[in-house]
Amino acid sequence: MTTNGAPVNPRVNLPGERSHENLRNYPPVEDWDHHVEYDAKAHPRKVPHTYSLIPTVCFNCESSCGLLAYVDHEDLSIKKFEGNPAHPGSRGRNCAKGPATINQVHDPERILYPLRRVGERGSGKFERVSWDDAVADIAGRIRQAIVEDRKDEVMYHVGRPGEDGFVERVLQAWGVDGHNSHTNVCSSGGRSGYTHWMGYDRPSPDYANAKTIVLLSSHLETGHYFNPHAQRIMEAKQNGAKLAVLDLRLSNTASQADLWISPWPGSEGVIFLAVASYLLRTGQVARDYLRRWVNWDVYLERLHPDASMDFDVFLERLTEDYAHYTFEHAAAEAHVPVEQIERLAEMVADADTRLATHTWRSAAAGNLGGWQIARCMFFLNVLTGSVGTEGGTHPNGWDKFIAHFPDMPEANDGWSEMLWPKEYPLTTNEMSILLPHLLKDGRGRLEVYFSRVYNPLWVNPDGFTWIDVLKDESKIGLHVALTPSWSESATFADYVLPMGHASERHDTMSFETHTSKWLAFRQPVTRVAMEQRGMPYRDSRDTNPGEVWEENEFWFEVSWQIDPDGSLGIRKYFESKARPGERMTQDEYYDTLFSQSVPGLPAAAEGQGLTPLQYMRKYGVFEVAKELYRLDERELTDAELDGAVADDRGVLRKPVTDETQPPLVGEAGAVGLVHEDGTKTAGWLSPSRKLELFSTTLADWGWPEQATPGHIESHVSAGRVDRSNDEFVLMPNFRLPTMIHTRSGNAKYLNEISNTHPLWFNQADATAMGLTTGELVRVTTEIGHFVVRLWATEAIRPGVVGLSHHMGRWQQDGHPGSRWVMGKVDLDRSDDGIWKLRYKEGIKPFKSEDPDSERIFWDDPGVHQNLTFPVQPDPISGMHCWHQKVKIEKARADDQYGDVEVDVNKSREVYRRWLAMARPGPGPGGLRRPEFLMRHVTPKRKAYRVPAGTEGGGDR
Ligand code: SF4
């Protein structure tokens, strides 16, 4: 922060600064209201245009990089998006998906008006409807469900999240336990692995300062936090850091690595355990750190009750317990050369306390027991004491800032078994993949189901079962698709309501990009430009294209109409404080939020003569704190200590008496830890406030054999795949760096870059099977098959095939869609549950107001492989285990590219088989779920308890 409160970034020319006479990285901030550029299309003539550069935040992945929208003064149109140099995470840089926002905004295929279904659900016919009529119908149904105490029949299912806490507050005001996420097709596995160490559910590596970086996945190139992480990983490499990558593919990331290991899927944890064992037997562990911060006493007590309670004894026992994880054992398990594992061990040992590690999705999302792989990876950080250090790996909560609106509604009483079924008490997130099966089981119904920037039937496994349920009005009374663009699922909705892109909506955003806590502000940029000019508008529908309505205003309006007279106690949370009886505006909401909930922002704004809201509108971001290391050692304040009593393990707890409050952060009122030396520090969010080498949660909730970092045999382990019978492991969960998910369909630049969908297939395997590049193969899963084109390559390990999860888009004839990416299909279901999808037309040029649509040169829509996957929920993390055991053969005579066939009866059988692997709750104390595990909408503590007499319980 500069003395005048402006953000500091060496790449920005701030007021009064000149980096070079005529050479600048970015337009200087003082020019942002009046920036002149020549029109590139008018070249060689010099035609100047004047722009307002208005910051917003990219909406195309979770990284939330800063964007600057170039708004033309002439007509307030948006000409382009570039990086916002004031953003501490992205520092002015973006991946291809950021600037491609311009395509989404100007896409001739986008949805501009609210639509209502005509005819049968799924017929693909819609008519325009007024917002007033749509909101009245939706709000009326929700009100009825609330009044009749059917609150669990209202569900909001989110794909790409927006502002942390915003919709959660809305649902809490309604008293509805209805927040559903996409997380168990994404990251539940990784989250579970981290949570059982520290209570925080993800890592935040300090890449830039690392000595060794270990990535499990192509994280540099395509993983989570792709752009902000990638730039810091490359900085570290420039500074001499070594990079090791475990990835089944030779991804672009692996190609940059000092060491690439391509193990058999599911064996990654064994590799990490072999490295851990090496560190232990060679004494290269951080003794003092382990003694202070690991619950080694519990480890001894539970696993070695006869041993004396002595740290050295603990280290001896731990070393013995992991001794069988030798390099040779790991190499055999992983089917890789032993030298690679030795090299990895050396790199980790060399890191001192500067070991930055990360996994997300990848193996943790691919395998049964994948969460243990993440837990084993973090074990290396714990052993080397590189947790929370400079160059080490932090918990996400240290590097992320959530601004909570001060006026929070009371927590709700309910517990939705459709989201949190009793079989999965330890799942890190809602069991969203099971929703159609739970509905088919008759466990409940939904009166109103919102799919919000989410395409459940396309993204999830077992999409045909989703279609069965989405079409069934007895199971889903009303499906409302909130989406900026057409998706396969939206065509099965009753209302399709256009929401805004990155430049058409408000959200605050923050993510753990590096050792910094920043809060960024997504804003409707045309509206900001109009405001700057004093132009009147009613709400974002007057400033966005068509009648696109920003979501915040939509939720405020729905909430208002659920409770028009305030008698339900809902309306007050959406009412203006300054103008009682009127709706709160977005300016009022964010003025309150930024003034009261963001430390340091009011003072920084004042330093520039701005209000906090004006500051955020101007810069689009505020850095709350940075370079926060070792916050586990933060001394507790008097206020935190007030009333806290240490238990026999030194955990400081405040008595919990009020069952009508949500659980405190930390189980049973834990606030910190008193150490042997008498210091009282914050510690971790685990039950013991320490790093839990032995997880009492896992042990006491039915999984004692998984309480310590270990290996779970994957459902696609080498022993379960018969290679002699042409069985392979299909890796369907890797990303392309240039693709979003559904919404790349509306970004022509991205489709121009990535428009083929080959099956990665090892060259040696192809030769052995007599297959060649370009040939069609049939890939058979447990419930069906698909037909795809093969690419023979050395860039994937033998025995494994890979197909990116981005393509395979389709629309039925006459149904709306995105012609940039969707092929036309025939869709057929037999009475006995056999679904068939066949392309009858690929992608073709089309006429539209965008002349580029006639220049489309690609024709491949890809293959919708996810349809052929049954649900495979990990019994602990709840993660859908994406890898598939498949059989591969040459395409048969009547097979066509893109064919998909599935038997949904078989998918039900597989669902039941995986369900039987679960160990249902309740757990200790009759709890449905441990209190320290995160929930988006946290109900009252009493809701955690299964009512007496209804426990049921599981077979342990
Ligand atoms: S990494 Fe790319 S897609 Fe993700 S927020 Fe940044 S610019 Fe957008």
PDB file of C-alpha atoms in Angstrom, residues 297-425:
ATOM      1  CA  ASP A 297       0.782 -38.296  21.788  1.00  0.00           C
ATOM      2  CA  VAL A 298      -2.534 -39.448  20.365  1.00  0.00           C
ATOM      3  CA  TYR A 299      -0.676 -41.473  17.738  1.00  0.00           C
ATOM      4  CA  LEU A 300       1.198 -43.330  20.465  1.00  0.00           C
ATOM      5  CA  GLU A 301      -1.834 -43.776  22.666  1.00  0.00           C
ATOM      6  CA  ARG A 302      -4.045 -45.161  19.938  1.00  0.00           C
ATOM      7  CA  LEU A 303      -1.558 -47.232  17.969  1.00  0.00           C
ATOM      8  CA  HIS A 304       1.101 -48.060  20.525  1.00  0.00           C
ATOM      9  CA  PRO A 305      -0.629 -48.043  23.889  1.00  0.00           C
ATOM     10  CA  ASP A 306       2.227 -49.944  25.495  1.00  0.00           C
ATOM     11  CA  ALA A 307       4.877 -47.441  24.481  1.00  0.00           C
ATOM     12  CA  SER A 308       6.102 -44.789  26.871  1.00  0.00           C
ATOM     13  CA  MET A 309       4.827 -41.297  26.171  1.00  0.00           C
ATOM     14  CA  ASP A 310       8.081 -39.973  24.795  1.00  0.00           C
ATOM     15  CA  PHE A 311       8.697 -38.033  21.595  1.00  0.00           C
ATOM     16  CA  ASP A 312      11.768 -40.060  20.641  1.00  0.00           C
ATOM     17  CA  VAL A 313       9.811 -43.264  21.128  1.00  0.00           C
ATOM     18  CA  PHE A 314       7.138 -41.792  18.895  1.00  0.00           C
ATOM     19  CA  LEU A 315       9.663 -41.077  16.157  1.00  0.00           C
ATOM     20  CA  GLU A 316      11.022 -44.587  16.415  1.00  0.00           C
ATOM     21  CA  ARG A 317       7.575 -46.117  16.174  1.00  0.00           C
ATOM     22  CA  LEU A 318       6.543 -43.857  13.343  1.00  0.00           C
ATOM     23  CA  THR A 319       9.684 -44.775  11.432  1.00  0.00           C
ATOM     24  CA  GLU A 320       8.974 -48.459  11.974  1.00  0.00           C
ATOM     25  CA  ASP A 321       5.326 -48.092  11.003  1.00  0.00           C
ATOM     26  CA  TYR A 322       6.265 -46.628   7.634  1.00  0.00           C
ATOM     27  CA  ALA A 323       9.397 -48.712   7.061  1.00  0.00           C
ATOM     28  CA  HIS A 324       7.670 -51.039   4.625  1.00  0.00           C
ATOM     29  CA  TYR A 325       7.107 -48.140   2.240  1.00  0.00           C
ATOM     30  CA  THR A 326      10.457 -48.574   0.570  1.00  0.00           C
ATOM     31  CA  PHE A 327      11.445 -47.030  -2.738  1.00  0.00           C
ATOM     32  CA  GLU A 328      11.315 -50.478  -4.280  1.00  0.00           C
ATOM     33  CA  HIS A 329       7.801 -51.123  -2.953  1.00  0.00           C
ATOM     34  CA  ALA A 330       6.582 -47.792  -4.293  1.00  0.00           C
ATOM     35  CA  ALA A 331       8.249 -48.319  -7.654  1.00  0.00           C
ATOM     36  CA  ALA A 332       6.570 -51.700  -7.987  1.00  0.00           C
ATOM     37  CA  GLU A 333       3.188 -50.296  -6.983  1.00  0.00           C
ATOM     38  CA  ALA A 334       3.494 -47.289  -9.269  1.00  0.00           C
ATOM     39  CA  HIS A 335       5.113 -49.116 -12.193  1.00  0.00           C
ATOM     40  CA  VAL A 336       7.851 -46.519 -12.480  1.00  0.00           C
ATOM     41  CA  PRO A 337      11.664 -46.737 -12.206  1.00  0.00           C
ATOM     42  CA  VAL A 338      12.896 -46.720  -8.631  1.00  0.00           C
ATOM     43  CA  GLU A 339      15.380 -43.966  -9.494  1.00  0.00           C
ATOM     44  CA  GLN A 340      12.525 -41.538 -10.046  1.00  0.00           C
ATOM     45  CA  ILE A 341      11.287 -42.029  -6.512  1.00  0.00           C
ATOM     46  CA  GLU A 342      14.783 -41.729  -5.091  1.00  0.00           C
ATOM     47  CA  ARG A 343      15.195 -38.461  -6.976  1.00  0.00           C
ATOM     48  CA  LEU A 344      11.888 -37.161  -5.644  1.00  0.00           C
ATOM     49  CA  ALA A 345      12.952 -38.017  -2.116  1.00  0.00           C
ATOM     50  CA  GLU A 346      16.202 -36.117  -2.555  1.00  0.00           C
ATOM     51  CA  MET A 347      14.373 -33.079  -3.894  1.00  0.00           C
ATOM     52  CA  VAL A 348      11.969 -33.101  -0.951  1.00  0.00           C
ATOM     53  CA  ALA A 349      14.764 -33.574   1.576  1.00  0.00           C
ATOM     54  CA  ASP A 350      16.695 -30.697  -0.008  1.00  0.00           C
ATOM     55  CA  ALA A 351      13.797 -28.309   0.422  1.00  0.00           C
ATOM     56  CA  ASP A 352      14.410 -27.662   4.119  1.00  0.00           C
ATOM     57  CA  THR A 353      11.288 -25.798   5.143  1.00  0.00           C
ATOM     58  CA  ARG A 354      10.681 -24.493   1.634  1.00  0.00           C
ATOM     59  CA  LEU A 355       8.612 -27.293   0.185  1.00  0.00           C
ATOM     60  CA  ALA A 356       5.585 -26.090  -1.756  1.00  0.00           C
ATOM     61  CA  THR A 357       3.160 -28.855  -2.685  1.00  0.00           C
ATOM     62  CA  HIS A 358      -0.247 -28.889  -4.242  1.00  0.00           C
ATOM     63  CA  THR A 359      -2.851 -31.286  -5.499  1.00  0.00           C
ATOM     64  CA  TRP A 360      -6.328 -30.531  -6.651  1.00  0.00           C
ATOM     65  CA  ARG A 361      -8.653 -32.809  -8.528  1.00  0.00           C
ATOM     66  CA  SER A 362      -6.168 -35.122 -10.278  1.00  0.00           C
ATOM     67  CA  ALA A 363      -5.454 -38.324  -8.324  1.00  0.00           C
ATOM     68  CA  ALA A 364      -7.500 -37.173  -5.333  1.00  0.00           C
ATOM     69  CA  ALA A 365     -10.520 -36.869  -7.623  1.00  0.00           C
ATOM     70  CA  GLY A 366      -9.774 -39.921  -9.709  1.00  0.00           C
ATOM     71  CA  ASN A 367      -9.443 -42.789  -7.293  1.00  0.00           C
ATOM     72  CA  LEU A 368     -11.299 -44.606  -4.581  1.00  0.00           C
ATOM     73  CA  GLY A 369      -9.428 -43.401  -1.501  1.00  0.00           C
ATOM     74  CA  GLY A 370      -7.962 -40.486  -3.446  1.00  0.00           C
ATOM     75  CA  TRP A 371      -8.348 -38.254  -0.405  1.00  0.00           C
ATOM     76  CA  GLN A 372      -5.592 -40.301   1.248  1.00  0.00           C
ATOM     77  CA  ILE A 373      -3.265 -39.345  -1.588  1.00  0.00           C
ATOM     78  CA  ALA A 374      -3.688 -35.683  -0.676  1.00  0.00           C
ATOM     79  CA  ARG A 375      -3.163 -36.578   2.971  1.00  0.00           C
ATOM     80  CA  CYS A 376       0.049 -38.441   2.114  1.00  0.00           C
ATOM     81  CA  MET A 377       1.308 -35.506   0.078  1.00  0.00           C
ATOM     82  CA  PHE A 378       0.803 -33.063   2.940  1.00  0.00           C
ATOM     83  CA  PHE A 379       2.571 -35.553   5.212  1.00  0.00           C
ATOM     84  CA  LEU A 380       5.772 -34.453   3.459  1.00  0.00           C
ATOM     85  CA  ASN A 381       5.137 -30.847   4.420  1.00  0.00           C
ATOM     86  CA  VAL A 382       4.466 -31.848   8.001  1.00  0.00           C
ATOM     87  CA  LEU A 383       7.599 -33.978   8.288  1.00  0.00           C
ATOM     88  CA  THR A 384       9.802 -31.252   6.831  1.00  0.00           C
ATOM     89  CA  GLY A 385       8.171 -28.529   8.901  1.00  0.00           C
ATOM     90  CA  SER A 386       7.320 -26.654   5.740  1.00  0.00           C
ATOM     91  CA  VAL A 387       3.827 -25.780   6.849  1.00  0.00           C
ATOM     92  CA  GLY A 388       2.996 -22.105   6.899  1.00  0.00           C
ATOM     93  CA  THR A 389       6.619 -21.179   6.300  1.00  0.00           C
ATOM     94  CA  GLU A 390       8.192 -18.934   3.699  1.00  0.00           C
ATOM     95  CA  GLY A 391       8.326 -21.117   0.606  1.00  0.00           C
ATOM     96  CA  GLY A 392       6.206 -23.772   2.283  1.00  0.00           C
ATOM     97  CA  THR A 393       2.570 -24.765   2.069  1.00  0.00           C
ATOM     98  CA  HIS A 394      -0.117 -22.843   3.938  1.00  0.00           C
ATOM     99  CA  PRO A 395      -3.739 -23.534   4.646  1.00  0.00           C
ATOM    100  CA  ASN A 396      -6.029 -21.617   2.304  1.00  0.00           C
ATOM    101  CA  GLY A 397      -7.652 -19.720   5.155  1.00  0.00           C
ATOM    102  CA  TRP A 398      -4.477 -17.764   5.804  1.00  0.00           C
ATOM    103  CA  ASP A 399      -4.377 -16.418   2.280  1.00  0.00           C
ATOM    104  CA  LYS A 400      -8.010 -15.746   1.607  1.00  0.00           C
ATOM    105  CA  PHE A 401     -10.332 -13.050   2.892  1.00  0.00           C
ATOM    106  CA  ILE A 402     -14.104 -13.426   3.057  1.00  0.00           C
ATOM    107  CA  ALA A 403     -16.089 -10.274   3.719  1.00  0.00           C
ATOM    108  CA  HIS A 404     -19.230 -11.202   5.632  1.00  0.00           C
ATOM    109  CA  PHE A 405     -22.215  -8.902   5.508  1.00  0.00           C
ATOM    110  CA  PRO A 406     -22.747  -7.663   9.050  1.00  0.00           C
ATOM    111  CA  ASP A 407     -26.483  -8.303   9.230  1.00  0.00           C
ATOM    112  CA  MET A 408     -26.642 -12.106   9.209  1.00  0.00           C
ATOM    113  CA  PRO A 409     -29.914 -13.988   9.610  1.00  0.00           C
ATOM    114  CA  GLU A 410     -30.302 -16.591  12.317  1.00  0.00           C
ATOM    115  CA  ALA A 411     -28.998 -20.053  11.460  1.00  0.00           C
ATOM    116  CA  ASN A 412     -31.615 -22.473  10.239  1.00  0.00           C
ATOM    117  CA  ASP A 413     -33.000 -25.536  12.008  1.00  0.00           C
ATOM    118  CA  GLY A 414     -33.120 -27.953   9.119  1.00  0.00           C
ATOM    119  CA  TRP A 415     -30.870 -30.717   7.879  1.00  0.00           C
ATOM    120  CA  SER A 416     -31.366 -31.831   4.314  1.00  0.00           C
ATOM    121  CA  GLU A 417     -30.801 -35.557   3.944  1.00  0.00           C
ATOM    122  CA  MET A 418     -30.863 -35.028   0.182  1.00  0.00           C
ATOM    123  CA  LEU A 419     -27.642 -33.055   0.496  1.00  0.00           C
ATOM    124  CA  TRP A 420     -26.090 -34.688   3.523  1.00  0.00           C
ATOM    125  CA  PRO A 421     -27.346 -38.280   3.519  1.00  0.00           C
ATOM    126  CA  LYS A 422     -26.580 -40.295   6.618  1.00  0.00           C
ATOM    127  CA  GLU A 423     -24.360 -42.691   4.681  1.00  0.00           C
ATOM    128  CA  TYR A 424     -21.698 -40.013   4.210  1.00  0.00           C
ATOM    129  CA  PRO A 425     -21.185 -38.262   7.547  1.00  0.00           C
TER     130      PRO A 425
END
